[in-house]
Every structure is written in structure tokens, then in C-alpha cells.
Amino acid sequence: MARGVYIHIPFCHQICNYCDFNKVFFKNQPVDEYIEAVGKEIEMVVHAMPEQFQNIETVFLGGGTPTALSAKQISRLLSLIHQYLPTTNLVEFSSEANPDELTTSKLEALYNGGVNRLSMGVQSFDQDLLKKIGRTHTNEHVYETIEKAKQVGFNNISIDLMYGLPGQTMGQWEQTLDKAIQLNLPHYSAYSLIVEPKTIFYIQYAKGKLNLPTEDHEADMYDLLMKRMGKSGLQQYEISNFTLEGYQSTHNKIYWDNDEYAGFGAGAHGYLKGERYSNYAPIKKYIESLTNAQRPILQTHKVTSEEKQEEQMFLGLRKNEGVSFEEFNKKFGISMLDLYSDTIEQLVNNGLLSKDEHGIRLSRKGRFVGNDVFQQFLMGD
């Protein structure tokens, strides 16, 4: 049964150099048609399996950039969501946002349409670095937009930051953290740059033109991040996420808990009835399918028991609370220690995992090499 719903808005006014999500330039795109098609997809899927949507807790608008839409388009999208999804018991309704796109009318459209959490892509407070990664906003945009959002009624605001950027110094990162923390927000996410195929950065990297920090330098940045957030009273609850009490991202927790969710929109991914699926990414093909009353599915994959167990481990270990023995047993009818005792013992001995009677979790040392730890739980390896 779906705990959450993800809706993909693939339009952007500016393409960032690091982004590998399904996205297109806003100009000359059939945006209104796309919004109606998303409504059709939601209606079709909810009508076909209403039992899957009885207890949804979250809706998340991602992209692309949902705030690339006009206030009128945002209102239309939100009215379709409420029309076809049972949204009365939502705990959280989030939208991603760009600081330089959020006018008061767009903020009001979001707020009046039920959105109660904003996740803003700030990435850095260093103007030169922002230009380098293809961002168009300024620090003033960030300050003004947060102020406007609060005036409209938003109090659950999160910002994304990035480190390990080309040419980024420790001083620049420290300054970004200072400015971010001074905003006194209830939630922060911070990610290290991953150079993904099909991005501008990947092309530069392949040509040897991308000056990336060393692994040690990046580890120092992560160390500083954890120290500074902790010192400011923000609790780390996942590898990249920090929060005040009561402001954890419920939607993202659905992914880390390895629970099911629906994905709507071009290129969206979902996980329903034990099956992972992805939609057609090209907007024209997505709209065409729905015009012909067909689900726009590109591929599906029935998740095996072994895959579910692996996912429970490497997704769950992202959370500071880790993976619970009891939860694992309840979900799969088998003891985690029966499956992974040697691996767990080895990782505990190496100081990368800690273990108690409740379960296992990454140690502080383990957080620096999380991907290497997760790899150990893939049975094929």
C-alpha cells in the first residue's frame, strides 16, 4: 500500500550543470497539456487500485522545478491532485522550489493548495560557485524568498546545500554553512556532488576540465557539516539530513523505510504492489499515452524477496536510527542476523557499524564510507 505520492514536473528555466533528472527547458513546452495529463494519470491509477491509496501520508512535487510553473498552473495542478487523490489525512505536502522563481502569488498558490513544506535548492552562498554549477539565483533571492514564504504562512522550510563542488575551498564551505545556519530553518539537507552521466559536468570531467576536491577534502567538508549542524542544535537523522525536533521529512523517510509509494509524471518512478516501475521520460510520449487512455509505463520490475531484504538494509542504514531487528523480522519472517551475521560482525569489528539489542546503524566513521558499507549487503557481491 502506498504511503506517499511523488509527482514529477520536468520543466526548468535553467538547466544546472550537475542535474541528471528528467528535465527540459520550460520555453515552448506543452505545460498546460502536461498538467492535465498528470491529472489523467492520477485518476487512472487511483481508479484502478483505490485500495493502494487509502492511507497516503505525503505528496511530494519534484522536478525539474515545480516552481517554474505560473501561479495559475500551480493552482490547476494542485486542484487536480486534490480531485483525484485522497489528501484529507496528509501529514506532509512538499514542493521543491527555486529561490529566484518564488513570487508571492506562486507562494500563495502553493499554500492555498495545501502545500505545507518547501524544499529550496540553495546549494551554496558563494556567488562564484553558484555560477559555476549553473544556478541563477543570488543570496538576496534566498533571503527575500524565505521572508515572503514565512509571511504567506510557511514555517516548514528546508534548504539543500552541496559540497565537493569544483574548486570549492573549505573556507567557502564554512561560509555557506554559517549563512545557512543563520537562517534558523528547521531542516537542512546537504549532499556531496556526484558527477552523473548525461550532465554538463560529466562532459567537462571526461575532458579533464573539472577540478574536483580530493576524497579527503570532501570527507573534511562532511565532517565540518556534521559538527556545525550538531553545534547548532540540529539533529542528524539520515546521512545527508539535519532537523529540529518534529521536522523530519516524512516523504523521504518512506524511501529509506523501503515502503511503497506511487510516482506520477514523465520519468517518474514508483513502487506499488511489490513492483518498481518507471514512466516514459519524453514529455510527448507521456502525454500521448494518456491521451490514448494508457498508463505511460516504460518498464516494470517485480522485486524479489532477496532484493527487498537488500534494499531494507542499504536504504535503512542511511537513517541514523539504522535497521531494526524486529522490523526486519516482521517484514520478511526471517532474522537479519541469520542472513547477514558474518557481514555485520565484520563491519562492527571494523568500527563501521554499531550494534545493540534493537538493531544496527552506521557508526560516525561508517557515515564517511556509507556506500562501501551498503555494498556489503548486496548478496550478489
PDB file of C-alpha atoms in Angstrom, residues 221-377:
ATOM      1  CA  MET A 221      33.759  19.010   4.412  1.00  0.00           C
ATOM      2  CA  TYR A 222      31.330  16.308   5.563  1.00  0.00           C
ATOM      3  CA  ASP A 223      32.971  16.242   8.992  1.00  0.00           C
ATOM      4  CA  LEU A 224      32.568  20.017   9.292  1.00  0.00           C
ATOM      5  CA  LEU A 225      28.935  19.743   8.189  1.00  0.00           C
ATOM      6  CA  MET A 226      28.098  17.229  10.935  1.00  0.00           C
ATOM      7  CA  LYS A 227      29.937  19.229  13.600  1.00  0.00           C
ATOM      8  CA  ARG A 228      28.374  22.580  12.666  1.00  0.00           C
ATOM      9  CA  MET A 229      24.838  21.215  12.410  1.00  0.00           C
ATOM     10  CA  GLY A 230      25.184  19.400  15.739  1.00  0.00           C
ATOM     11  CA  LYS A 231      26.556  22.520  17.426  1.00  0.00           C
ATOM     12  CA  SER A 232      23.519  24.475  16.177  1.00  0.00           C
ATOM     13  CA  GLY A 233      21.075  22.064  17.824  1.00  0.00           C
ATOM     14  CA  LEU A 234      20.122  20.302  14.587  1.00  0.00           C
ATOM     15  CA  GLN A 235      19.863  16.554  14.850  1.00  0.00           C
ATOM     16  CA  GLN A 236      21.236  14.372  12.066  1.00  0.00           C
ATOM     17  CA  TYR A 237      18.623  11.740  11.246  1.00  0.00           C
ATOM     18  CA  GLU A 238      19.982  10.498   7.898  1.00  0.00           C
ATOM     19  CA  ILE A 239      23.359  10.640   6.155  1.00  0.00           C
ATOM     20  CA  SER A 240      22.560  13.963   4.442  1.00  0.00           C
ATOM     21  CA  ASN A 241      19.703  15.396   6.528  1.00  0.00           C
ATOM     22  CA  PHE A 242      19.541  17.526   9.694  1.00  0.00           C
ATOM     23  CA  THR A 243      16.476  18.715  11.557  1.00  0.00           C
ATOM     24  CA  LEU A 244      14.905  20.309  14.572  1.00  0.00           C
ATOM     25  CA  GLU A 245      12.561  18.041  16.549  1.00  0.00           C
ATOM     26  CA  GLY A 246       9.338  17.364  14.610  1.00  0.00           C
ATOM     27  CA  TYR A 247      10.569  18.491  11.174  1.00  0.00           C
ATOM     28  CA  GLN A 248      11.961  15.281   9.647  1.00  0.00           C
ATOM     29  CA  SER A 249      10.994  14.774   6.001  1.00  0.00           C
ATOM     30  CA  THR A 250       8.193  12.195   6.222  1.00  0.00           C
ATOM     31  CA  HIS A 251       8.215  11.682   2.455  1.00  0.00           C
ATOM     32  CA  ASN A 252      11.919  10.878   2.203  1.00  0.00           C
ATOM     33  CA  LYS A 253      11.591   8.560   5.195  1.00  0.00           C
ATOM     34  CA  ILE A 254       9.193   6.458   3.092  1.00  0.00           C
ATOM     35  CA  TYR A 255      12.074   5.765   0.675  1.00  0.00           C
ATOM     36  CA  TRP A 256      14.537   4.985   3.477  1.00  0.00           C
ATOM     37  CA  ASP A 257      11.987   2.729   5.220  1.00  0.00           C
ATOM     38  CA  ASN A 258      11.729   0.854   1.885  1.00  0.00           C
ATOM     39  CA  ASP A 259       7.944   1.338   1.865  1.00  0.00           C
ATOM     40  CA  GLU A 260       5.739   1.692  -1.188  1.00  0.00           C
ATOM     41  CA  TYR A 261       4.857   4.930  -2.996  1.00  0.00           C
ATOM     42  CA  ALA A 262       3.277   5.977  -6.290  1.00  0.00           C
ATOM     43  CA  GLY A 263       5.129   8.002  -8.911  1.00  0.00           C
ATOM     44  CA  PHE A 264       3.281  10.182 -11.428  1.00  0.00           C
ATOM     45  CA  GLY A 265       4.600  12.278 -14.310  1.00  0.00           C
ATOM     46  CA  ALA A 266       7.138  11.909 -17.119  1.00  0.00           C
ATOM     47  CA  GLY A 267      10.152   9.867 -15.999  1.00  0.00           C
ATOM     48  CA  ALA A 268       8.695   9.325 -12.515  1.00  0.00           C
ATOM     49  CA  HIS A 269       9.490   6.119 -10.608  1.00  0.00           C
ATOM     50  CA  GLY A 270       7.095   4.302  -8.294  1.00  0.00           C
ATOM     51  CA  TYR A 271       6.903   1.188  -6.125  1.00  0.00           C
ATOM     52  CA  LEU A 272       3.437  -0.376  -5.831  1.00  0.00           C
ATOM     53  CA  LYS A 273       2.204  -3.906  -5.050  1.00  0.00           C
ATOM     54  CA  GLY A 274       5.757  -5.234  -4.850  1.00  0.00           C
ATOM     55  CA  GLU A 275       6.649  -3.826  -8.269  1.00  0.00           C
ATOM     56  CA  ARG A 276       9.011  -0.985  -9.146  1.00  0.00           C
ATOM     57  CA  TYR A 277       8.115   0.919 -12.303  1.00  0.00           C
ATOM     58  CA  SER A 278       9.217   3.937 -14.312  1.00  0.00           C
ATOM     59  CA  ASN A 279       7.263   6.129 -16.708  1.00  0.00           C
ATOM     60  CA  TYR A 280       8.209   7.305 -20.176  1.00  0.00           C
ATOM     61  CA  ALA A 281      10.562  10.274 -19.856  1.00  0.00           C
ATOM     62  CA  PRO A 282       9.853  12.123 -23.141  1.00  0.00           C
ATOM     63  CA  ILE A 283       7.003  14.536 -22.467  1.00  0.00           C
ATOM     64  CA  LYS A 284       5.376  13.999 -25.867  1.00  0.00           C
ATOM     65  CA  LYS A 285       5.307  10.201 -25.381  1.00  0.00           C
ATOM     66  CA  TYR A 286       3.990  10.587 -21.832  1.00  0.00           C
ATOM     67  CA  ILE A 287       1.108  12.849 -22.930  1.00  0.00           C
ATOM     68  CA  GLU A 288       0.369  10.641 -25.977  1.00  0.00           C
ATOM     69  CA  SER A 289      -0.047   7.508 -23.827  1.00  0.00           C
ATOM     70  CA  LEU A 290      -2.543   9.239 -21.556  1.00  0.00           C
ATOM     71  CA  THR A 291      -4.434  10.764 -24.495  1.00  0.00           C
ATOM     72  CA  ASN A 292      -4.876   7.148 -25.650  1.00  0.00           C
ATOM     73  CA  ALA A 293      -6.096   6.181 -22.145  1.00  0.00           C
ATOM     74  CA  GLN A 294      -2.985   4.073 -21.460  1.00  0.00           C
ATOM     75  CA  ARG A 295      -0.671   4.195 -18.467  1.00  0.00           C
ATOM     76  CA  PRO A 296       2.637   5.767 -19.577  1.00  0.00           C
ATOM     77  CA  ILE A 297       4.796   2.952 -18.231  1.00  0.00           C
ATOM     78  CA  LEU A 298       8.210   2.344 -19.732  1.00  0.00           C
ATOM     79  CA  GLN A 299       9.208  -0.632 -17.582  1.00  0.00           C
ATOM     80  CA  THR A 300       8.263  -2.631 -14.513  1.00  0.00           C
ATOM     81  CA  HIS A 301      10.236  -4.916 -12.253  1.00  0.00           C
ATOM     82  CA  LYS A 302       8.808  -7.385  -9.740  1.00  0.00           C
ATOM     83  CA  VAL A 303      11.034  -7.045  -6.683  1.00  0.00           C
ATOM     84  CA  THR A 304      12.263 -10.419  -5.371  1.00  0.00           C
ATOM     85  CA  SER A 305      12.397 -11.223  -1.651  1.00  0.00           C
ATOM     86  CA  GLU A 306      16.186 -11.120  -1.787  1.00  0.00           C
ATOM     87  CA  GLU A 307      16.142  -7.639  -3.378  1.00  0.00           C
ATOM     88  CA  LYS A 308      13.652  -6.382  -0.779  1.00  0.00           C
ATOM     89  CA  GLN A 309      15.918  -7.589   2.015  1.00  0.00           C
ATOM     90  CA  GLU A 310      18.968  -5.941   0.448  1.00  0.00           C
ATOM     91  CA  GLU A 311      17.033  -2.686  -0.042  1.00  0.00           C
ATOM     92  CA  GLN A 312      15.847  -2.770   3.564  1.00  0.00           C
ATOM     93  CA  MET A 313      19.492  -2.883   4.629  1.00  0.00           C
ATOM     94  CA  PHE A 314      21.131  -0.291   2.388  1.00  0.00           C
ATOM     95  CA  LEU A 315      18.239   2.181   2.472  1.00  0.00           C
ATOM     96  CA  GLY A 316      17.618   1.710   6.206  1.00  0.00           C
ATOM     97  CA  LEU A 317      21.261   2.191   7.090  1.00  0.00           C
ATOM     98  CA  ARG A 318      21.069   5.716   5.641  1.00  0.00           C
ATOM     99  CA  LYS A 319      18.967   6.622   8.708  1.00  0.00           C
ATOM    100  CA  ASN A 320      20.733   7.356  11.982  1.00  0.00           C
ATOM    101  CA  GLU A 321      18.325   5.010  13.741  1.00  0.00           C
ATOM    102  CA  GLY A 322      19.503   2.263  11.369  1.00  0.00           C
ATOM    103  CA  VAL A 323      17.715  -1.028  10.721  1.00  0.00           C
ATOM    104  CA  SER A 324      15.690  -2.666  13.461  1.00  0.00           C
ATOM    105  CA  PHE A 325      15.931  -6.442  14.060  1.00  0.00           C
ATOM    106  CA  GLU A 326      12.234  -6.535  14.941  1.00  0.00           C
ATOM    107  CA  GLU A 327      11.118  -4.583  11.837  1.00  0.00           C
ATOM    108  CA  PHE A 328      13.207  -6.786   9.569  1.00  0.00           C
ATOM    109  CA  ASN A 329      11.781  -9.945  11.106  1.00  0.00           C
ATOM    110  CA  LYS A 330       8.223  -8.615  10.892  1.00  0.00           C
ATOM    111  CA  LYS A 331       8.629  -7.659   7.235  1.00  0.00           C
ATOM    112  CA  PHE A 332      10.385 -10.781   5.968  1.00  0.00           C
ATOM    113  CA  GLY A 333       9.712 -13.539   8.528  1.00  0.00           C
ATOM    114  CA  ILE A 334      13.441 -14.139   8.874  1.00  0.00           C
ATOM    115  CA  SER A 335      16.112 -12.887  11.256  1.00  0.00           C
ATOM    116  CA  MET A 336      18.533 -10.269   9.931  1.00  0.00           C
ATOM    117  CA  LEU A 337      21.333 -11.991  11.833  1.00  0.00           C
ATOM    118  CA  ASP A 338      20.583 -15.331  10.143  1.00  0.00           C
ATOM    119  CA  LEU A 339      21.089 -13.650   6.786  1.00  0.00           C
ATOM    120  CA  TYR A 340      23.926 -11.239   7.462  1.00  0.00           C
ATOM    121  CA  SER A 341      25.662 -12.226  10.717  1.00  0.00           C
ATOM    122  CA  ASP A 342      29.187 -12.519   9.214  1.00  0.00           C
ATOM    123  CA  THR A 343      28.895  -9.240   7.307  1.00  0.00           C
ATOM    124  CA  ILE A 344      27.528  -7.409  10.359  1.00  0.00           C
ATOM    125  CA  GLU A 345      30.205  -8.839  12.650  1.00  0.00           C
ATOM    126  CA  GLN A 346      32.985  -7.826  10.257  1.00  0.00           C
ATOM    127  CA  LEU A 347      31.624  -4.271   9.864  1.00  0.00           C
ATOM    128  CA  VAL A 348      31.183  -3.908  13.654  1.00  0.00           C
ATOM    129  CA  ASN A 349      34.777  -5.111  14.186  1.00  0.00           C
ATOM    130  CA  ASN A 350      35.986  -2.563  11.611  1.00  0.00           C
ATOM    131  CA  GLY A 351      34.172   0.189  13.515  1.00  0.00           C
ATOM    132  CA  LEU A 352      31.809   0.973  10.605  1.00  0.00           C
ATOM    133  CA  LEU A 353      28.600  -0.300  12.232  1.00  0.00           C
ATOM    134  CA  SER A 354      27.344  -0.214  15.782  1.00  0.00           C
ATOM    135  CA  LYS A 355      25.001  -2.893  17.100  1.00  0.00           C
ATOM    136  CA  ASP A 356      22.766  -3.261  20.152  1.00  0.00           C
ATOM    137  CA  GLU A 357      19.750  -5.399  21.100  1.00  0.00           C
ATOM    138  CA  HIS A 358      17.464  -3.278  18.869  1.00  0.00           C
ATOM    139  CA  GLY A 359      19.376  -3.291  15.597  1.00  0.00           C
ATOM    140  CA  ILE A 360      22.342  -1.943  13.657  1.00  0.00           C
ATOM    141  CA  ARG A 361      23.318   1.510  12.408  1.00  0.00           C
ATOM    142  CA  LEU A 362      26.258   3.247  10.778  1.00  0.00           C
ATOM    143  CA  SER A 363      28.879   4.481  13.231  1.00  0.00           C
ATOM    144  CA  ARG A 364      30.183   8.018  12.796  1.00  0.00           C
ATOM    145  CA  LYS A 365      33.182   6.538  10.984  1.00  0.00           C
ATOM    146  CA  GLY A 366      30.821   4.459   8.833  1.00  0.00           C
ATOM    147  CA  ARG A 367      28.970   7.545   7.591  1.00  0.00           C
ATOM    148  CA  PHE A 368      32.080   8.655   5.712  1.00  0.00           C
ATOM    149  CA  VAL A 369      32.115   5.419   3.680  1.00  0.00           C
ATOM    150  CA  GLY A 370      28.387   4.671   3.630  1.00  0.00           C
ATOM    151  CA  ASN A 371      28.338   3.389   0.049  1.00  0.00           C
ATOM    152  CA  ASP A 372      31.114   0.881   0.798  1.00  0.00           C
ATOM    153  CA  VAL A 373      29.143  -0.379   3.807  1.00  0.00           C
ATOM    154  CA  PHE A 374      25.890  -0.667   1.794  1.00  0.00           C
ATOM    155  CA  GLN A 375      27.742  -2.654  -0.871  1.00  0.00           C
ATOM    156  CA  GLN A 376      28.454  -5.386   1.705  1.00  0.00           C
ATOM    157  CA  PHE A 377      24.734  -6.204   1.933  1.00  0.00           C
TER     158      PHE A 377
END
